[in-house]
Coordinates of N, CA, C and O in Angstrom, one line a residue:
P1 N 41.6 -3.2 -41.0 CA 41.9 -2.5 -42.3 C 42.4 -1.4 -42.4 O 42.0 0.0 -42.4
K2 N 43.4 -1.0 -43.9 CA 43.8 -0.4 -44.5 C 42.9 -0.1 -45.5 O 43.0 -0.8 -46.1
T3 N 42.6 1.7 -45.9 CA 42.2 2.1 -47.1 C 42.2 2.0 -48.5 O 43.2 3.6 -47.6
V4 N 42.8 2.0 -49.6 CA 43.3 2.4 -50.5 C 41.2 3.4 -51.4 O 40.8 2.4 -52.0
K5 N 41.8 4.3 -51.5 CA 40.9 5.4 -52.7 C 41.2 5.3 -53.5 O 42.0 6.2 -54.1
V6 N 39.9 4.6 -54.4 CA 40.5 4.9 -56.1 C 38.8 6.1 -56.9 O 38.3 5.9 -55.9
S7 N 39.8 6.7 -57.2 CA 38.5 7.9 -57.4 C 38.5 8.2 -59.2 O 40.2 8.0 -60.0
N8 N 37.6 8.5 -60.1 CA 38.0 8.9 -61.3 C 37.5 10.6 -61.1 O 36.3 11.1 -61.5
P9 N 38.6 11.8 -61.0 CA 38.2 12.7 -61.1 C 37.9 13.6 -61.7 O 37.4 14.8 -62.0
K10 N 38.7 12.5 -63.3 CA 38.7 13.8 -64.7 C 37.6 13.2 -65.7 O 37.9 13.1 -67.0
G11 N 36.9 11.6 -65.5 CA 35.8 11.5 -65.9 C 34.7 12.3 -66.6 O 34.4 13.0 -66.2
T12 N 34.5 11.5 -67.3 CA 33.0 12.2 -68.5 C 32.2 11.0 -68.4 O 32.2 9.9 -69.0
K13 N 31.0 11.7 -69.3 CA 30.2 10.8 -69.6 C 30.6 10.1 -70.5 O 30.4 8.8 -70.7
K14 N 31.4 10.6 -71.8 CA 31.6 9.4 -72.6 C 33.1 8.6 -72.4 O 34.0 8.1 -72.8
H15 N 33.7 9.3 -71.3 CA 35.1 8.3 -70.8 C 34.8 8.1 -69.0 O 35.9 9.0 -68.6
P16 N 33.8 7.4 -68.7 CA 34.2 6.7 -67.6 C 35.0 6.0 -67.2 O 35.6 5.1 -68.1
G17 N 35.1 5.8 -66.2 CA 36.6 4.8 -65.5 C 36.1 3.5 -65.7 O 34.8 3.4 -65.3
I18 N 36.5 2.6 -66.3 CA 36.6 1.4 -66.2 C 36.5 0.7 -65.1 O 37.1 0.7 -64.1
G19 N 36.3 -0.6 -64.4 CA 36.1 -1.0 -63.5 C 37.6 -1.5 -63.1 O 38.5 -2.1 -63.9
V20 N 38.0 -1.7 -61.8 CA 39.1 -1.7 -61.1 C 39.9 -2.9 -60.7 O 38.9 -4.0 -60.4
I21 N 40.9 -3.6 -61.9 CA 40.6 -5.3 -61.2 C 42.1 -5.3 -60.8 O 43.1 -4.1 -61.2
M22 N 42.9 -5.7 -59.5 CA 43.8 -6.1 -59.4 C 44.7 -7.4 -59.2 O 44.0 -8.2 -60.1
E23 N 45.9 -7.3 -59.6 CA 47.0 -7.8 -59.6 C 48.0 -7.9 -58.9 O 48.1 -6.9 -58.2
G24 N 48.6 -9.1 -58.5 CA 49.6 -8.3 -57.1 C 50.8 -9.3 -57.4 O 50.8 -10.1 -58.5
T25 N 52.2 -8.4 -57.6 CA 53.8 -8.7 -57.7 C 54.1 -9.8 -56.7 O 53.6 -8.5 -55.1
N26 N 54.2 -10.5 -56.1 CA 54.5 -11.2 -54.8 C 53.5 -11.4 -53.8 O 53.9 -11.3 -52.8
M27 N 52.0 -11.3 -54.3 CA 51.1 -11.1 -53.3 C 51.2 -12.1 -52.8 O 51.3 -13.5 -53.4
V28 N 51.0 -12.1 -51.2 CA 50.7 -14.2 -50.1 C 49.9 -13.9 -49.5 O 49.1 -12.6 -49.7
S29 N 49.3 -15.2 -49.0 CA 48.1 -15.2 -48.3 C 48.4 -14.7 -46.9 O 47.0 -14.0 -46.7
E30 N 49.0 -13.4 -46.5 CA 48.8 -12.7 -44.8 C 48.1 -11.4 -45.6 O 47.5 -10.8 -44.8
F31 N 48.2 -10.5 -46.8 CA 46.9 -9.7 -47.5 C 45.9 -10.2 -47.5 O 45.9 -10.8 -49.0
Q32 N 45.5 -9.8 -47.2 CA 43.6 -10.2 -47.7 C 43.0 -9.1 -48.2 O 43.3 -7.4 -47.6
I33 N 42.8 -9.1 -49.2 CA 41.6 -7.5 -50.1 C 40.6 -8.1 -50.1 O 39.9 -8.8 -50.6
A34 N 40.0 -7.3 -49.7 CA 38.2 -7.0 -50.5 C 38.2 -5.5 -51.2 O 38.5 -4.8 -50.9
N35 N 37.8 -5.8 -52.5 CA 37.3 -4.7 -53.5 C 36.7 -4.3 -53.4 O 35.5 -4.6 -54.2
H36 N 36.1 -3.4 -53.3 CA 34.5 -2.5 -53.3 C 34.5 -1.6 -54.8 O 33.9 -0.3 -54.8
C37 N 35.5 -2.1 -55.8 CA 34.9 -1.1 -56.6 C 34.9 -2.1 -58.5 O 35.7 -2.1 -59.2
N38 N 33.1 -2.2 -57.8 CA 32.7 -3.6 -59.1 C 32.0 -2.2 -60.1 O 31.8 -1.6 -60.1
G39 N 32.5 -2.6 -61.6 CA 32.1 -1.8 -62.3 C 32.4 -0.9 -62.7 O 34.1 -0.6 -62.4
S40 N 32.1 0.1 -63.8 CA 32.8 1.0 -64.2 C 32.5 2.6 -63.3 O 31.3 2.1 -62.0
L41 N 33.8 3.1 -62.7 CA 33.4 4.3 -62.0 C 33.3 5.3 -62.4 O 33.9 5.9 -63.7
A42 N 31.8 5.8 -62.1 CA 31.5 6.9 -62.7 C 32.4 8.5 -62.3 O 32.9 8.5 -61.8
P43 N 32.2 9.1 -63.5 CA 32.5 10.3 -63.6 C 32.9 11.1 -61.6 O 31.2 10.8 -61.5
K44 N 33.7 11.7 -61.6 CA 34.1 12.0 -60.2 C 33.6 11.7 -58.9 O 33.3 11.5 -57.5
G45 N 33.3 9.8 -58.9 CA 33.3 8.5 -58.3 C 34.4 8.3 -57.4 O 35.5 8.6 -58.2
T46 N 34.2 7.9 -56.6 CA 35.4 7.0 -55.9 C 34.9 5.9 -55.1 O 33.2 5.7 -55.3
C47 N 35.7 4.5 -54.7 CA 35.3 3.4 -54.3 C 36.3 3.1 -53.5 O 37.6 3.9 -53.1
T48 N 36.2 2.8 -52.9 CA 37.7 2.0 -52.0 C 38.3 0.0 -52.0 O 37.3 -0.3 -52.5
I49 N 39.2 -0.3 -51.4 CA 39.6 -1.1 -51.4 C 40.8 -1.7 -50.1 O 41.4 -0.1 -49.9
E50 N 40.1 -2.4 -49.9 CA 40.3 -2.4 -48.5 C 41.6 -3.7 -47.9 O 41.3 -4.7 -48.5
V51 N 42.6 -3.4 -47.6 CA 44.0 -4.3 -47.0 C 43.3 -4.9 -45.5 O 44.4 -3.9 -45.2
V52 N 43.8 -6.0 -45.0 CA 43.9 -6.4 -44.1 C 45.6 -7.6 -44.2 O 45.4 -8.0 -45.1
F53 N 46.1 -6.8 -43.0 CA 47.3 -8.0 -42.9 C 47.3 -8.7 -41.9 O 46.8 -8.7 -40.7
M54 N 47.3 -10.1 -42.2 CA 46.9 -11.8 -41.7 C 48.3 -11.8 -41.7 O 48.0 -13.3 -41.9
P55 N 49.0 -11.9 -40.5 CA 50.8 -12.5 -40.6 C 50.3 -14.0 -40.3 O 49.7 -14.7 -39.1
T56 N 51.3 -14.8 -41.1 CA 51.0 -16.4 -41.4 C 52.6 -16.9 -40.1 O 52.4 -17.6 -39.6
A57 N 53.2 -16.4 -40.0 CA 54.7 -16.0 -38.9 C 55.3 -15.1 -38.7 O 54.6 -13.7 -39.4
V58 N 56.3 -15.0 -38.0 CA 57.0 -14.1 -37.8 C 58.0 -12.7 -38.7 O 58.5 -14.4 -39.3
G59 N 58.5 -12.1 -38.9 CA 58.5 -11.5 -40.0 C 58.2 -10.6 -40.9 O 56.8 -9.7 -40.7
S60 N 58.8 -9.8 -41.8 CA 58.5 -8.9 -42.4 C 58.2 -9.8 -43.7 O 58.4 -10.7 -44.5
V61 N 56.5 -9.3 -44.4 CA 56.0 -9.5 -45.6 C 56.0 -8.1 -46.5 O 55.5 -7.4 -46.5
N62 N 56.8 -8.3 -48.0 CA 56.3 -7.5 -48.7 C 55.3 -7.9 -50.4 O 55.9 -8.8 -50.2
A63 N 54.8 -7.1 -50.8 CA 54.2 -7.4 -51.7 C 53.4 -5.9 -52.9 O 53.4 -4.4 -51.9
T64 N 53.4 -5.9 -53.9 CA 52.6 -4.9 -54.9 C 51.4 -5.2 -55.0 O 51.5 -6.4 -55.6
M65 N 50.7 -4.3 -54.3 CA 49.0 -4.6 -55.8 C 49.0 -3.4 -56.4 O 49.5 -2.5 -56.5
K66 N 48.9 -4.4 -57.6 CA 48.0 -3.5 -59.2 C 46.9 -2.7 -59.3 O 46.0 -4.3 -59.1
I67 N 46.5 -1.4 -59.0 CA 45.2 -1.4 -59.9 C 44.8 -1.5 -61.2 O 45.8 0.1 -61.8
I68 N 45.0 -2.5 -61.6 CA 44.4 -1.8 -63.3 C 42.9 -1.1 -63.7 O 42.1 -1.3 -63.6
D69 N 43.3 -0.2 -64.7 CA 42.0 0.6 -65.2 C 42.6 1.5 -66.4 O 42.9 1.3 -66.6
N70 N 41.7 2.6 -66.7 CA 42.1 3.2 -67.9 C 42.6 4.5 -67.5 O 42.3 5.1 -68.6
A71 N 43.5 4.7 -66.8 CA 44.0 5.9 -66.0 C 45.6 5.9 -67.3 O 45.7 5.4 -67.1
T72 N 45.0 7.6 -67.0 CA 46.7 7.7 -67.2 C 48.4 7.1 -66.3 O 47.9 7.4 -65.2
G73 N 49.1 6.5 -66.9 CA 49.7 5.9 -66.2 C 49.7 4.6 -65.9 O 49.9 4.6 -64.4
E74 N 48.8 4.2 -66.5 CA 48.1 3.2 -65.2 C 49.0 1.7 -66.3 O 49.8 1.8 -66.9
P75 N 49.7 0.8 -65.0 CA 48.3 0.5 -64.2 C 48.9 1.4 -62.4 O 50.3 1.4 -62.8
Q76 N 48.3 1.6 -61.7 CA 48.8 2.1 -60.2 C 49.5 1.0 -59.6 O 48.4 -0.3 -59.5
S77 N 50.2 1.1 -58.7 CA 51.0 0.7 -57.5 C 50.6 1.0 -56.2 O 51.1 2.8 -56.2
V78 N 50.2 0.0 -56.2 CA 50.5 0.5 -54.0 C 50.7 -0.7 -53.6 O 51.0 -2.1 -53.3
V79 N 52.6 -0.4 -52.8 CA 53.8 -1.4 -52.0 C 53.0 -1.4 -50.4 O 51.9 -0.9 -49.8
L80 N 52.5 -3.0 -50.1 CA 52.2 -3.4 -49.2 C 53.6 -4.3 -48.3 O 54.4 -5.0 -49.0
K81 N 53.0 -3.4 -46.8 CA 54.3 -4.3 -46.3 C 53.9 -4.6 -44.6 O 52.9 -3.4 -43.9
G82 N 54.6 -5.6 -45.0 CA 53.5 -5.4 -42.8 C 54.8 -6.3 -42.3 O 55.8 -7.3 -42.6
V83 N 54.5 -6.6 -40.9 CA 56.0 -7.2 -40.0 C 55.2 -7.7 -39.2 O 54.2 -6.9 -38.0
A84 N 54.6 -9.2 -39.0 CA 54.4 -9.6 -37.5 C 55.6 -9.9 -36.7 O 56.9 -10.3 -36.3
K85 N 55.0 -9.9 -35.3 CA 56.5 -9.4 -33.9 C 56.2 -11.1 -33.5 O 54.8 -11.4 -33.1

């Protein structure tokens, strides 16, 4: 798996990170996602999201994973690309 690290570097007790919610644009079954970011993210805290590419046919597959939180510039996007040969 490839790992996406999510962090809350500027959080405070009065402004903790909210739980990370993911949604996909063009998400397809070839990308399996394990979200280890459950609940609020404490100040200075981190968590991970694991992505595994499991192709079902030869060719390239693209998708975008959006990380929805309360950070500036929300949502953050992670481009997912896989090529099956």
